[in-house]
Each structure stands twice: as C-alpha cells, then as structure tokens.
CSV table of C-alpha atoms in Angstrom, one decimal:
chain,number,residue,atom,x,y,z
E,1,MET,CA,-10.8,-19.4,33.8
E,2,ILE,CA,-12.5,-16.1,34.7
E,3,VAL,CA,-15.7,-16.0,36.7
E,4,LEU,CA,-17.8,-12.8,37.2
E,5,GLY,CA,-19.4,-12.7,40.6
E,6,ILE,CA,-22.5,-10.8,41.7
E,7,GLU,CA,-23.6,-10.3,45.4
E,8,THR,CA,-26.8,-8.6,46.4
E,9,SER,CA,-28.0,-10.5,49.4
E,10,CYS,CA,-28.4,-7.7,51.9
E,11,ASP,CA,-27.2,-4.1,52.1
E,12,GLU,CA,-24.2,-4.3,49.8
E,13,THR,CA,-24.1,-4.3,46.0
E,14,ALA,CA,-20.9,-6.1,44.9
E,15,VAL,CA,-19.3,-7.3,41.7
E,16,ALA,CA,-15.9,-9.1,41.2
E,17,LEU,CA,-13.8,-10.9,38.6
E,18,VAL,CA,-11.8,-13.9,39.9
E,19,LYS,CA,-9.3,-15.9,37.9
E,20,ASP,CA,-8.9,-19.6,38.5
E,21,GLY,CA,-10.7,-19.4,41.8
E,22,THR,CA,-7.7,-17.9,43.5
E,23,GLU,CA,-6.8,-14.5,42.0
E,24,ILE,CA,-9.0,-11.4,42.4
E,25,LEU,CA,-8.7,-9.4,39.2
E,26,ALA,CA,-11.2,-6.8,40.4
E,27,SER,CA,-13.6,-6.5,43.3
E,28,MET,CA,-16.0,-3.6,44.0
E,29,VAL,CA,-18.5,-3.1,46.9
E,30,SER,CA,-21.1,-0.3,47.1
E,31,THR,CA,-22.9,0.0,50.5
E,32,GLN,CA,-26.4,1.3,50.9
E,33,LEU,CA,-26.0,2.4,54.5
E,34,ASP,CA,-25.8,6.1,53.7
E,35,LEU,CA,-29.0,5.8,51.6
E,36,HIS,CA,-31.0,4.5,54.5
E,37,ARG,CA,-29.5,6.6,57.3
E,38,PRO,CA,-31.9,9.6,56.9
E,39,PHE,CA,-34.9,7.3,57.3
E,40,GLY,CA,-33.6,5.9,60.6
E,41,GLY,CA,-33.8,2.4,59.3
E,42,VAL,CA,-33.8,0.2,56.2
E,43,VAL,CA,-36.5,1.0,53.6
E,44,PRO,CA,-37.0,-2.2,51.6
E,45,GLU,CA,-38.1,-0.4,48.4
E,46,ILE,CA,-34.9,1.7,48.5
E,47,ALA,CA,-32.9,-1.4,49.2
E,48,SER,CA,-34.1,-3.2,46.1
E,49,ARG,CA,-34.0,-0.1,43.9
E,50,ALA,CA,-30.5,0.8,45.1
E,51,HIS,CA,-29.3,-2.7,44.0
E,52,LEU,CA,-31.0,-2.2,40.7
E,53,GLU,CA,-29.6,1.2,40.1
E,54,THR,CA,-26.1,0.5,41.3
E,55,LEU,CA,-25.4,-2.9,39.9
E,56,ILE,CA,-25.0,-2.3,36.2
E,57,PRO,CA,-23.0,0.9,36.4
E,58,LEU,CA,-20.7,-0.8,39.0
E,59,LEU,CA,-20.3,-3.8,36.7
E,60,ARG,CA,-19.4,-1.6,33.7
E,61,GLU,CA,-16.9,0.4,35.8
E,62,MET,CA,-15.3,-2.8,37.0
E,63,LEU,CA,-15.0,-4.4,33.6
E,64,GLU,CA,-13.5,-1.2,32.1
E,65,ASN,CA,-11.0,-0.7,35.0
E,66,ALA,CA,-10.0,-4.4,34.9
E,67,GLY,CA,-9.6,-4.4,31.1
E,68,VAL,CA,-11.5,-7.6,30.9
E,69,LYS,CA,-13.7,-8.2,27.8
E,70,ARG,CA,-16.9,-10.1,28.0
E,71,GLU,CA,-15.5,-12.8,25.7
E,72,GLU,CA,-13.0,-13.6,28.4
E,73,VAL,CA,-15.6,-14.3,31.1
E,74,ASP,CA,-16.3,-18.1,31.4
E,75,ALA,CA,-19.3,-18.0,33.8
E,76,ILE,CA,-21.5,-15.8,35.9
E,77,ALA,CA,-21.8,-16.6,39.6
E,78,PHE,CA,-24.4,-15.0,41.8
E,79,THR,CA,-25.7,-15.3,45.4
E,80,ARG,CA,-28.9,-17.3,45.4
E,81,GLY,CA,-29.4,-17.1,49.2
E,82,PRO,CA,-29.8,-16.9,52.0
E,83,GLY,CA,-30.7,-13.2,52.2
E,84,LEU,CA,-33.4,-10.6,51.6
E,85,ILE,CA,-35.7,-11.8,48.8
E,86,GLY,CA,-36.1,-8.4,47.1
E,87,ALA,CA,-32.3,-7.8,47.2
E,88,LEU,CA,-31.4,-11.4,46.0
E,89,LEU,CA,-33.8,-11.2,43.1
E,90,VAL,CA,-31.9,-8.3,41.6
E,91,GLY,CA,-28.5,-10.2,41.5
E,92,VAL,CA,-30.0,-13.5,40.5
E,93,SER,CA,-32.0,-11.9,37.6
E,94,LEU,CA,-29.0,-9.9,36.3
E,95,GLY,CA,-26.7,-12.9,36.7
E,96,LYS,CA,-28.9,-15.2,34.7
E,97,ALA,CA,-29.7,-12.5,32.0
E,98,LEU,CA,-25.9,-11.9,31.6
E,99,ALA,CA,-25.2,-15.6,31.4
E,100,TYR,CA,-27.8,-16.0,28.7
E,101,ALA,CA,-26.7,-13.0,26.7
E,102,TRP,CA,-23.0,-13.9,26.9
E,103,GLY,CA,-23.6,-17.6,26.3
E,104,VAL,CA,-21.9,-18.8,29.5
E,105,PRO,CA,-23.2,-20.9,32.4
E,106,PRO,CA,-25.0,-19.3,35.4
E,107,ILE,CA,-23.8,-20.5,38.8
E,108,GLY,CA,-26.0,-20.0,41.9
E,109,VAL,CA,-23.9,-19.7,45.0
E,110,ASN,CA,-24.7,-20.2,48.7
E,111,HIS,CA,-23.6,-17.0,50.4
E,112,LEU,CA,-22.6,-18.7,53.6
E,113,LYS,CA,-20.4,-21.3,51.9
E,114,ALA,CA,-18.8,-18.4,50.0
E,115,HIS,CA,-17.7,-16.9,53.3
E,116,LEU,CA,-15.7,-20.0,54.1
E,117,TYR,CA,-14.2,-19.9,50.6
E,118,ALA,CA,-12.9,-16.3,51.0
E,119,PRO,CA,-9.4,-17.3,52.4
E,120,CYS,CA,-8.7,-19.2,49.2
E,121,LEU,CA,-8.6,-15.8,47.5
E,122,GLU,CA,-5.5,-14.8,49.5
E,123,GLY,CA,-3.3,-17.8,48.7
E,124,ASN,CA,-4.6,-20.2,51.3
E,125,ILE,CA,-5.7,-23.8,50.8
E,126,LEU,CA,-8.4,-25.5,52.8
E,127,LYS,CA,-7.2,-28.6,54.5
E,128,PHE,CA,-9.6,-31.1,56.1
E,129,PRO,CA,-11.0,-31.7,58.6
E,130,LEU,CA,-12.0,-28.1,58.6
E,131,VAL,CA,-14.0,-26.2,61.2
E,132,GLY,CA,-15.6,-22.9,60.2
E,133,LEU,CA,-17.3,-20.1,62.0
E,134,ILE,CA,-19.6,-17.7,60.1
E,135,VAL,CA,-20.7,-14.6,62.1
E,136,SER,CA,-22.6,-11.7,60.6
E,137,GLY,CA,-25.6,-9.6,61.2
E,138,GLY,CA,-27.9,-12.3,60.1
E,139,HIS,CA,-26.0,-15.5,60.8
E,140,THR,CA,-24.0,-17.3,63.5
E,141,LEU,CA,-23.0,-20.8,62.4
E,142,LEU,CA,-20.4,-23.4,63.3
E,143,VAL,CA,-19.6,-25.8,60.4
E,144,GLU,CA,-17.5,-28.9,60.2
E,145,ALA,CA,-16.2,-30.4,56.9
E,146,ASP,CA,-14.4,-33.7,56.2
E,147,SER,CA,-14.0,-32.8,52.6
E,148,TRP,CA,-15.4,-30.4,49.9
E,149,ASP,CA,-18.2,-32.9,49.5
E,150,SER,CA,-19.0,-33.5,53.1
E,151,ALA,CA,-19.8,-30.5,55.4
E,152,ARG,CA,-22.4,-30.0,58.0
E,153,ILE,CA,-23.7,-27.4,60.4
E,154,LEU,CA,-22.6,-28.2,64.0
E,155,GLY,CA,-24.7,-25.5,65.6
E,156,GLY,CA,-26.0,-22.0,65.4
E,157,THR,CA,-27.7,-19.3,67.3
E,158,ARG,CA,-30.9,-20.1,69.0
E,159,ASP,CA,-32.1,-16.5,68.9
E,160,ASP,CA,-30.2,-13.4,67.8
E,161,ALA,CA,-27.2,-13.5,65.4
E,162,ALA,CA,-23.9,-12.2,66.9
E,163,GLY,CA,-23.9,-9.2,64.6
E,164,GLU,CA,-27.5,-8.4,65.4
E,165,ALA,CA,-26.6,-8.4,69.1
E,166,PHE,CA,-23.8,-5.9,68.5
E,167,ASP,CA,-26.3,-3.7,66.6
E,168,LYS,CA,-29.0,-3.9,69.3
E,169,VAL,CA,-26.5,-3.3,72.1
E,170,ALA,CA,-25.2,-0.2,70.2
E,171,SER,CA,-28.8,1.0,70.0
E,172,LEU,CA,-29.3,0.4,73.7
E,173,LEU,CA,-26.1,2.4,74.4
E,174,GLY,CA,-27.1,5.1,72.0
E,175,LEU,CA,-24.0,4.4,69.8
E,176,GLY,CA,-25.6,4.6,66.4
E,177,PHE,CA,-25.6,2.4,63.3
E,178,PRO,CA,-23.9,0.2,62.1
E,179,GLY,CA,-23.5,-1.2,65.6
E,180,GLY,CA,-20.5,-3.5,65.2
E,181,PRO,CA,-17.9,-0.8,64.6
E,182,ALA,CA,-19.7,1.6,67.0
E,183,VAL,CA,-19.4,-0.9,69.9
E,184,GLU,CA,-15.8,-1.7,69.1
E,185,ARG,CA,-14.9,2.0,69.0
E,186,ALA,CA,-16.6,2.6,72.3
E,187,ALA,CA,-15.1,-0.5,73.9
E,188,ARG,CA,-11.5,0.7,73.1
E,189,ASP,CA,-11.7,3.1,76.1
E,190,GLY,CA,-13.6,0.7,78.3
E,191,ASP,CA,-12.8,-1.7,81.1
E,192,PRO,CA,-14.2,-5.1,80.0
E,193,GLY,CA,-14.0,-6.4,83.6
E,194,ARG,CA,-16.1,-3.7,85.3
E,195,PHE,CA,-19.4,-5.3,84.4
E,196,GLN,CA,-19.7,-9.1,84.3
E,197,LEU,CA,-22.2,-9.9,81.6
E,198,PRO,CA,-23.5,-13.4,81.1
E,199,ARG,CA,-21.8,-15.9,78.8
E,200,PRO,CA,-24.9,-17.8,77.6
E,201,MET,CA,-24.4,-21.4,76.7
E,202,LEU,CA,-20.7,-21.3,77.3
E,203,LYS,CA,-20.8,-24.6,79.0
E,204,SER,CA,-23.9,-26.0,77.2
E,205,GLY,CA,-21.9,-28.9,75.8
E,206,ASP,CA,-23.1,-28.3,72.3
E,207,TYR,CA,-22.3,-25.9,69.5
E,208,ASP,CA,-25.2,-23.6,69.8
E,209,PHE,CA,-25.1,-20.0,70.7
E,210,SER,CA,-27.6,-17.5,72.3
E,211,PHE,CA,-27.0,-13.8,72.3
E,212,SER,CA,-30.5,-12.5,73.2
E,213,GLY,CA,-29.8,-12.9,76.9
E,214,VAL,CA,-26.6,-10.7,76.9
E,215,LYS,CA,-28.6,-8.1,75.0
E,216,THR,CA,-31.3,-8.1,77.7
E,217,ALA,CA,-28.7,-8.0,80.4
E,218,VAL,CA,-27.2,-4.9,78.9
E,219,ARG,CA,-30.7,-3.3,78.8
E,220,TYR,CA,-31.2,-3.9,82.5
E,221,LEU,CA,-27.7,-2.8,83.4
E,222,VAL,CA,-28.3,0.5,81.6
E,223,GLU,CA,-31.7,0.9,83.2
E,224,ARG,CA,-30.4,0.3,86.7
E,225,ILE,CA,-27.6,2.8,86.3
E,226,GLU,CA,-30.0,5.4,84.9
E,227,ARG,CA,-32.4,4.8,87.8
E,228,GLU,CA,-29.6,5.4,90.3
E,229,GLY,CA,-29.1,8.8,88.5
E,230,GLN,CA,-25.6,7.9,87.4
E,231,PRO,CA,-24.1,8.6,84.0
E,232,VAL,CA,-24.1,5.5,81.8
E,233,PRO,CA,-20.5,4.2,81.4
E,234,THR,CA,-21.0,3.4,77.7
E,235,ALA,CA,-17.3,2.4,77.1
E,236,ASP,CA,-17.2,-0.1,80.0
E,237,ILE,CA,-20.5,-1.7,79.0
E,238,ALA,CA,-19.6,-1.9,75.4
E,239,ALA,CA,-16.2,-3.5,76.4
E,240,GLY,CA,-18.0,-5.9,78.8
E,241,PHE,CA,-20.5,-6.9,76.1
E,242,GLN,CA,-17.8,-7.4,73.4
E,243,ALA,CA,-15.8,-9.5,75.8
E,244,ALA,CA,-18.8,-11.7,76.6
E,245,ALA,CA,-19.7,-12.2,72.9
E,246,VAL,CA,-16.2,-12.8,71.8
E,247,GLU,CA,-15.4,-15.3,74.6
E,248,VAL,CA,-18.4,-17.5,73.7
E,249,LEU,CA,-17.6,-17.4,70.0
E,250,VAL,CA,-13.9,-18.3,70.5
E,251,ALA,CA,-14.7,-21.0,73.2
E,252,LYS,CA,-17.1,-22.9,71.0
E,253,LEU,CA,-14.8,-22.6,67.9
E,254,LYS,CA,-11.9,-23.9,69.9
E,255,CYS,CA,-14.0,-26.8,71.3
E,256,ALA,CA,-15.2,-27.7,67.8
E,257,ALA,CA,-11.6,-27.5,66.4
E,258,GLU,CA,-10.3,-29.8,69.1
E,259,SER,CA,-13.2,-32.3,68.9
E,260,PHE,CA,-12.9,-32.7,65.1
E,261,ARG,CA,-9.0,-32.4,65.1
E,262,ALA,CA,-9.4,-29.6,62.5
E,263,ARG,CA,-6.4,-28.9,60.4
E,264,THR,CA,-7.9,-25.6,59.1
E,265,VAL,CA,-10.0,-23.2,61.1
E,266,VAL,CA,-11.8,-20.6,59.0
E,267,LEU,CA,-13.6,-17.5,60.1
E,268,GLY,CA,-15.9,-15.5,57.8
E,269,GLY,CA,-18.7,-12.9,58.0
E,270,GLY,CA,-18.9,-9.2,58.8
E,271,VAL,CA,-18.4,-9.6,62.6
E,272,VAL,CA,-14.9,-11.0,61.8
E,273,ARG,CA,-13.9,-7.4,61.1
E,274,ASN,CA,-14.0,-6.9,64.9
E,275,GLY,CA,-10.5,-6.5,66.1
E,276,GLU,CA,-11.1,-8.0,69.5
E,277,LEU,CA,-12.5,-11.2,67.9
E,278,ARG,CA,-9.5,-11.4,65.6
E,279,ARG,CA,-7.0,-11.0,68.4
E,280,ARG,CA,-8.7,-13.5,70.7
E,281,VAL,CA,-9.0,-16.1,67.9
E,282,GLN,CA,-5.3,-15.6,67.0
E,283,GLU,CA,-4.4,-16.2,70.7
E,284,ALA,CA,-6.6,-19.3,70.9
E,285,PHE,CA,-5.1,-20.8,67.8
E,286,ALA,CA,-1.4,-19.9,68.3
E,287,SER,CA,-0.2,-23.5,67.9
E,288,PRO,CA,1.0,-24.6,64.4
E,289,GLU,CA,-1.1,-27.8,64.2
E,290,GLN,CA,-4.2,-25.9,63.3
E,291,GLU,CA,-3.9,-23.4,60.6
E,292,LEU,CA,-6.1,-20.4,61.3
E,293,LEU,CA,-7.5,-18.6,58.2
E,294,ILE,CA,-8.9,-15.1,58.7
E,295,SER,CA,-9.3,-13.1,55.6
E,296,SER,CA,-8.5,-9.4,55.4
E,297,PRO,CA,-11.4,-7.4,56.7
E,298,ASP,CA,-12.9,-6.5,53.2
E,299,LEU,CA,-13.1,-10.2,52.3
E,300,CYS,CA,-14.8,-11.0,55.6
E,301,SER,CA,-17.7,-8.8,55.1
E,302,ASP,CA,-20.0,-9.2,52.1
E,303,ASN,CA,-18.2,-9.1,48.8
E,304,ALA,CA,-18.6,-10.6,45.3
E,305,ALA,CA,-15.0,-12.0,45.0
E,306,MET,CA,-15.9,-14.9,47.4
E,307,ILE,CA,-19.0,-15.6,45.2
E,308,ALA,CA,-16.9,-15.6,42.0
E,309,GLY,CA,-14.2,-17.7,43.7
E,310,LEU,CA,-16.5,-20.4,44.9
E,311,GLY,CA,-18.3,-20.2,41.5
E,312,CYS,CA,-15.0,-21.1,39.8
E,313,ARG,CA,-14.7,-24.2,42.1
E,314,ILE,CA,-18.3,-25.2,41.4
E,315,LEU,CA,-17.6,-25.0,37.7
E,316,GLU,CA,-14.4,-27.0,38.0
E,317,GLU,CA,-16.4,-29.7,39.7
E,318,GLY,CA,-18.8,-29.9,36.8
E,319,GLY,CA,-21.5,-27.8,38.5
E,320,GLY,CA,-23.2,-24.6,37.3
E,321,GLY,CA,-25.5,-24.2,34.3
E,322,GLU,CA,-28.7,-24.5,36.5
E,323,TRP,CA,-31.0,-22.0,34.9
E,324,GLY,CA,-33.7,-23.0,37.3
E,325,ALA,CA,-31.7,-21.9,40.4
E,326,ASP,CA,-33.9,-19.2,41.9
E,327,ALA,CA,-33.3,-16.7,44.6
E,328,ASP,CA,-34.1,-18.4,47.9
E,329,PRO,CA,-34.1,-16.2,51.0
E,330,ASN,CA,-34.0,-19.3,53.3
E,331,LEU,CA,-31.6,-21.4,51.2
E,332,GLY,CA,-30.5,-24.3,53.4
E,333,TRP,CA,-27.0,-25.7,53.8
E,334,GLY,CA,-27.4,-28.9,51.9
E,335,VAL,CA,-24.2,-31.0,51.7
E,336,GLY,CA,-20.6,-30.1,51.1
E,337,LEU,CA,-18.9,-26.8,50.7
E,338,PHE,CA,-20.0,-26.1,47.1
I,1,MET,CA,-61.5,-18.5,74.1
I,2,ALA,CA,-61.5,-15.2,75.8
I,3,MET,CA,-58.1,-13.5,76.3
I,4,THR,CA,-58.6,-13.5,80.1
I,5,ASP,CA,-58.3,-17.2,80.1
I,6,TYR,CA,-54.5,-16.8,80.0
I,7,ASN,CA,-52.4,-16.1,83.0
I,8,ASN,CA,-50.5,-13.2,81.4
I,9,ILE,CA,-47.6,-12.9,83.8
I,10,THR,CA,-44.5,-15.0,83.1
I,11,HIS,CA,-41.3,-15.3,85.1
I,12,SER,CA,-38.9,-16.7,82.6
I,13,PRO,CA,-38.4,-17.0,78.8
I,14,GLU,CA,-39.5,-20.6,79.1
I,15,GLU,CA,-42.8,-19.6,80.7
I,16,THR,CA,-43.3,-17.0,78.0
I,17,ARG,CA,-42.9,-19.8,75.4
I,18,GLU,CA,-45.3,-22.0,77.3
I,19,LEU,CA,-47.9,-19.3,77.4
I,20,ALA,CA,-47.5,-18.6,73.7
I,21,ALA,CA,-47.7,-22.3,72.9
I,22,ARG,CA,-51.0,-22.6,74.7
I,23,PHE,CA,-52.3,-19.5,73.0
I,24,ALA,CA,-51.3,-20.9,69.6
I,25,ALA,CA,-53.8,-23.8,70.0
I,26,ASP,CA,-56.7,-21.4,69.3
I,27,LEU,CA,-55.1,-19.8,66.2
I,28,LYS,CA,-56.6,-20.2,62.8
I,29,PRO,CA,-55.2,-19.6,59.3
I,30,GLY,CA,-55.1,-15.9,58.5
I,31,ASP,CA,-54.6,-14.8,62.0
I,32,ILE,CA,-52.2,-11.9,62.5
I,33,LEU,CA,-50.3,-11.2,65.7
I,34,ALA,CA,-48.8,-7.7,66.1
I,35,LEU,CA,-46.0,-8.0,68.7
I,36,ASN,CA,-44.6,-5.0,70.5
I,37,GLY,CA,-42.4,-4.4,73.5
I,38,PRO,CA,-38.9,-3.0,74.1
I,39,LEU,CA,-35.6,-4.7,73.0
I,40,GLY,CA,-35.1,-7.8,75.1
I,41,SER,CA,-38.7,-8.1,76.3
I,42,GLY,CA,-39.2,-11.5,74.7
I,43,LYS,CA,-41.0,-11.0,71.4
I,44,THR,CA,-38.9,-13.5,69.5
I,45,CYS,CA,-39.3,-15.8,72.5
I,46,PHE,CA,-43.1,-15.5,72.3
I,47,VAL,CA,-43.0,-16.5,68.6
I,48,GLN,CA,-40.8,-19.5,69.5
I,49,GLY,CA,-43.7,-20.6,71.7
I,50,ILE,CA,-46.2,-20.0,68.9
I,51,ALA,CA,-44.0,-22.2,66.7
I,52,ARG,CA,-43.9,-24.9,69.4
I,53,GLY,CA,-47.7,-24.7,69.7
I,54,LEU,CA,-48.1,-25.1,65.9
I,55,GLY,CA,-45.9,-28.1,65.9
I,56,VAL,CA,-43.1,-26.5,63.9
I,57,THR,CA,-40.2,-29.0,63.8
I,58,GLU,CA,-37.3,-26.7,62.9
I,59,ARG,CA,-34.5,-26.8,65.5
I,60,TYR,CA,-34.2,-23.0,65.7
I,61,ILE,CA,-36.7,-20.2,65.5
I,62,THR,CA,-34.2,-17.4,65.3
I,63,SER,CA,-34.7,-13.7,65.2
I,64,PRO,CA,-35.7,-12.5,61.6
I,65,THR,CA,-34.3,-9.0,62.3
I,66,PHE,CA,-31.8,-9.1,59.4
I,67,VAL,CA,-33.8,-11.1,56.8
I,68,LEU,CA,-37.2,-9.5,57.7
I,69,VAL,CA,-39.2,-12.7,57.2
I,70,ARG,CA,-38.7,-16.4,58.1
I,71,GLU,CA,-41.2,-19.0,57.1
I,72,TYR,CA,-41.9,-22.2,59.0
I,73,GLN,CA,-44.3,-25.1,58.5
I,74,GLY,CA,-46.3,-26.5,61.4
I,75,ARG,CA,-49.9,-27.7,61.3
I,76,MET,CA,-50.2,-24.5,59.3
I,77,PRO,CA,-47.5,-22.1,58.0
I,78,LEU,CA,-46.0,-19.6,60.4
I,79,TYR,CA,-44.6,-16.3,58.9
I,80,HIS,CA,-42.3,-14.6,61.4
I,81,ILE,CA,-41.7,-11.0,60.4
I,82,ASP,CA,-39.5,-8.4,62.2
I,83,LEU,CA,-39.6,-4.7,61.3
I,84,TYR,CA,-36.9,-3.7,63.7
I,85,ARG,CA,-34.4,-2.6,61.1
I,86,LEU,CA,-36.9,-0.7,59.1
I,87,ALA,CA,-37.5,3.0,58.9
I,88,PRO,CA,-40.6,4.2,60.9
I,89,GLY,CA,-43.7,4.8,58.9
I,90,ILE,CA,-43.3,1.8,56.5
I,91,GLU,CA,-46.4,0.7,54.7
I,92,ILE,CA,-47.6,-2.9,54.3
I,93,GLY,CA,-47.6,-2.6,50.5
I,94,MET,CA,-44.0,-1.6,50.4
I,95,LEU,CA,-43.0,-4.7,52.1
I,96,GLY,CA,-45.0,-7.1,50.0
I,97,LEU,CA,-46.5,-8.4,53.2
I,98,ASP,CA,-50.0,-8.6,51.8
I,99,GLU,CA,-49.4,-12.1,50.5
I,100,TYR,CA,-48.5,-13.3,54.0
I,101,LEU,CA,-51.4,-11.5,55.7
I,102,ASP,CA,-54.0,-13.0,53.3
I,103,GLY,CA,-52.2,-16.4,53.3
I,104,ASP,CA,-53.1,-19.7,54.8
I,105,GLY,CA,-50.9,-19.3,57.9
I,106,ILE,CA,-50.3,-17.3,61.0
I,107,THR,CA,-48.4,-14.1,60.6
I,108,ALA,CA,-46.5,-12.8,63.6
I,109,ILE,CA,-45.0,-9.3,63.2
I,110,GLU,CA,-42.5,-8.0,65.7
I,111,TRP,CA,-42.2,-4.2,66.0
I,112,SER,CA,-45.5,-3.7,64.1
I,113,GLU,CA,-45.6,-0.2,65.6
I,114,LYS,CA,-43.1,0.8,62.9
I,115,MET,CA,-45.9,0.5,60.3
I,116,GLY,CA,-47.5,3.8,59.1
I,117,GLU,CA,-50.8,2.3,58.3
I,118,GLY,CA,-52.9,-0.1,60.4
I,119,LEU,CA,-53.1,-3.8,60.0
I,120,PRO,CA,-56.4,-5.6,59.2
I,121,GLU,CA,-59.0,-5.4,61.9
I,122,ARG,CA,-58.7,-9.0,62.8
I,123,THR,CA,-55.2,-8.4,64.1
I,124,ILE,CA,-54.4,-9.5,67.7
I,125,ASP,CA,-52.2,-6.9,69.3
I,126,ILE,CA,-49.8,-8.4,71.9
I,127,LEU,CA,-47.8,-6.0,74.1
I,128,ILE,CA,-45.0,-7.4,76.3
I,129,GLU,CA,-44.2,-5.2,79.3
I,130,CYS,CA,-41.2,-5.7,81.5
I,131,ILE,CA,-42.2,-5.8,85.2
I,132,ASP,CA,-38.6,-6.6,86.3
I,133,GLU,CA,-35.6,-8.4,84.9
I,134,LYS,CA,-37.4,-11.8,84.6
I,135,THR,CA,-41.1,-11.0,84.9
I,136,ARG,CA,-43.2,-10.1,81.9
I,137,GLU,CA,-46.8,-9.0,81.5
I,138,ILE,CA,-48.2,-10.1,78.2
I,139,ILE,CA,-51.2,-8.1,77.2
I,140,PHE,CA,-53.6,-9.2,74.5
I,141,TYR,CA,-55.9,-6.7,72.7
I,142,GLY,CA,-58.5,-7.2,70.1
I,143,LYS,CA,-60.4,-10.1,68.6
C-alpha cells in the first residue's frame, strides 16, 4: 500500500510517499523562511501563495524521482490541522482534488498525532503504555496512550510554546531567526551555570508547562547588564535559557513516563532537533525498560512522511474517505492516536 | 465606565489578569482591543484575564504567536490575534481579519503596531509599560 502525504500547516511545504506505513519511498520539504526574511517577518499572503506555487511542482518532482505512477497510489493523506488556516487550506484542497481525480480515498490527518507516528518510519514499533512529548514553535504537549485507540493529553503549555520561547529569547539576544538553531549555536560557547534562570512549574505536580516567565527573566537580565554598561554575554544567557527550558521538558517527560510505566517514550516536533534536548533525554532514559524513540532530525520537524505514514495506519484501520474533513486551524486531539 | 475607574498598576501576572477580567465586564460584541508593549510585558496575560472575564472555559489561553489567531467561546466569542511573527506594515485585508473585527465577539490583537493601516475608530488601545520586573502600568486609550 502506497500513501501520498501532503503537509502545509505552517512554514514548510512538504510531500512524501510512504509504503505500508513504514517505508519512506520519497520525502521532500521546501521551507519558506528565505522568502519571508527580507520582510522581517512572516507575510501571510506570501505564505499561502508560496504553498500554492511550490506544492504541485514539488509533487511532480517527487513522483518522477521516485518512479511511482499515480495508479500505484492507494490514498492521499493531508494535514487537516492544527495550523495556519490559509496554509492548511492549500494542502487540504489539493489533497482532496487529487484523491477525487485519482479515484482514491482522502485521509485528513492530525499534525500533532503524526509527530508521534514519525519513529515508525525508521523501523520502530510503538509499545503501550506510551508517553509522548511534542515540542515545536506552536505546541508543547505531553500525551499518554494506553493503545492506538486510547490516548489523551496530560498537559501542555499555559502560555508560550517551547519553540516560541526559543524564538523570542533569540530575538531578545539579537541572535536572529529562526531562533531555535540560533540559541543552540550561541549556547555552545556559553556557561549554562553562570546565570540561574527560573524553571517554571518544575515542581507544580502536574504536566503543564510555562515558558513565558523564563522569556521575561531573560529580558530583565539583558536590561540589567546593559544598564550596568557591560557587554551582554549572549552565549552564557543562551546556554542558561536552553538549560532551563530543557530541564523542565525532560523532568516532566520523565515524571509522566514513570507514573504511567511507559514502555515507549516518543519525542516529536521541531524543538527535538535541539542537540541539548536530545542529549538530556537520552541520559534520562538510559535504562532499557523504557524504549526512547527520537526520530532523526528531519523527521522531527515538519514533514509529509509522518502524514503519509499515519495516513496508511488510518486506512488500515478502516478510516479515511471523509470528503467532508475540512481544514481546522484549532483541530482538537479527540481520542486515540489516529 | 470611564477608563480612570481602573487601578492601572499591577504587581504580578495574576493582578494583570484580575484587572483585565474586571475590564472585560464592560466589553460589548464588536469591541477591538489593540495590545502593545515589549516582549514579556504581559499582553497574553492580559488576554487570559479578558477570557476569564468573559467566562471562557478552556483550560489554557495560550500565546497565538505561531497560529496567528485562536478563537474561544465565552458569553461572547473571543478572537485572540498575535501579529508578532508578521512583517511590519501588514494590512488588515491581507490577514483576513475583517471578519473578526466585524464579528459578534471581542477581538484582542497583540502587536497591533505592526499593522500599516489603522484599526477602526472604536478600537481601544492598551499599552503595557514595564515599571520594574514585576510592576506593570496598563494604559487605556480611546473610547
């Protein structure tokens, strides 16, 4: 079974072909960051138009390179949400139009659930109970699943998403955009122990996060140092912030994994590209009882292979074919991992 | 109610939420709040208070920085918009914001200063100034 995946929920236009839900035949991602850079921020019209202009040529190129004919495609999976409405609409519309034209079922996929599916594309199997952490620019979520059909959100951020905090701290430190890689690069030469930044909600006893306070603390630290006429030690502050953010993420994940006796611990989302987070999580889950699944960096950030992969599973379970599945920027979790 | 009826100095995020919740009691459908103030000043925090005042039941009112818009339902709808990631000089029409502004709910726009053209005259401008690390002065203009 071959499923074609389409992902256009935010700044990346992506297409992929996945066989049997486990084997990536092709996966291509085109990022819009360079298009927006001259404007000093995202221009929504450019974002939607870029998806529109990029998507079909990207799809053609992929199908040609992969040597897959349209008759071989069994279904079209696309991200329904959550995401930016203008961006989502492009992928959903093309997905349904292709499905109709090719006479195959359309499959609307939840972007966040697809992040948890990503490790299955690298030869892994999800075992239950499972605890998952999704961290990106727009999301910070802890999820617990007893089975494919029973999964729920344990907690999330009460204010800023983790990736958003990295971006805003990068901006406060004048490190540029995108902020995640910029903070990580700067932090490499820094001393994480020089400035003790707050670890909000570390001991709150629940699975919620808060990153707004750390961001504000960085702001005041920078202002204080500037007022004193000192040069801002960007590397030390970046390292201190990164250490604070990573410590809270890892601590809550560890706590959830122990409470629910998780057999599998899954990480997904763009922030999981961060090397410090990957190292700390690997240290925290060194014991063999809990299998830690962290995808390779390109499968952590937004991609269409995870959409096609989860689409395969949905189809195998008898799902798909919902022509009425519209783009939904605030798509809720619902139940299960499908 | 005149704007001077509010004590506009707050000493914690919770006090900012309380102030906003009291302020929300006077809001009517179609009202627009333009929120400005530096990173970390408490704009999202203020909107959390508006949501509380409107009786929104959602567990989290989170930053809409990445998704641009989040919608909530209280005694009337609340549209929480954040232009932080956008390029300066953006126009309302480009964002498709018109339908929110003319809608049946409250529209709260963070970083509205990024917009090239003005918002409707009925807009209430809210500026959050940082007095010190915890203290905020919340200044209301208009209406």
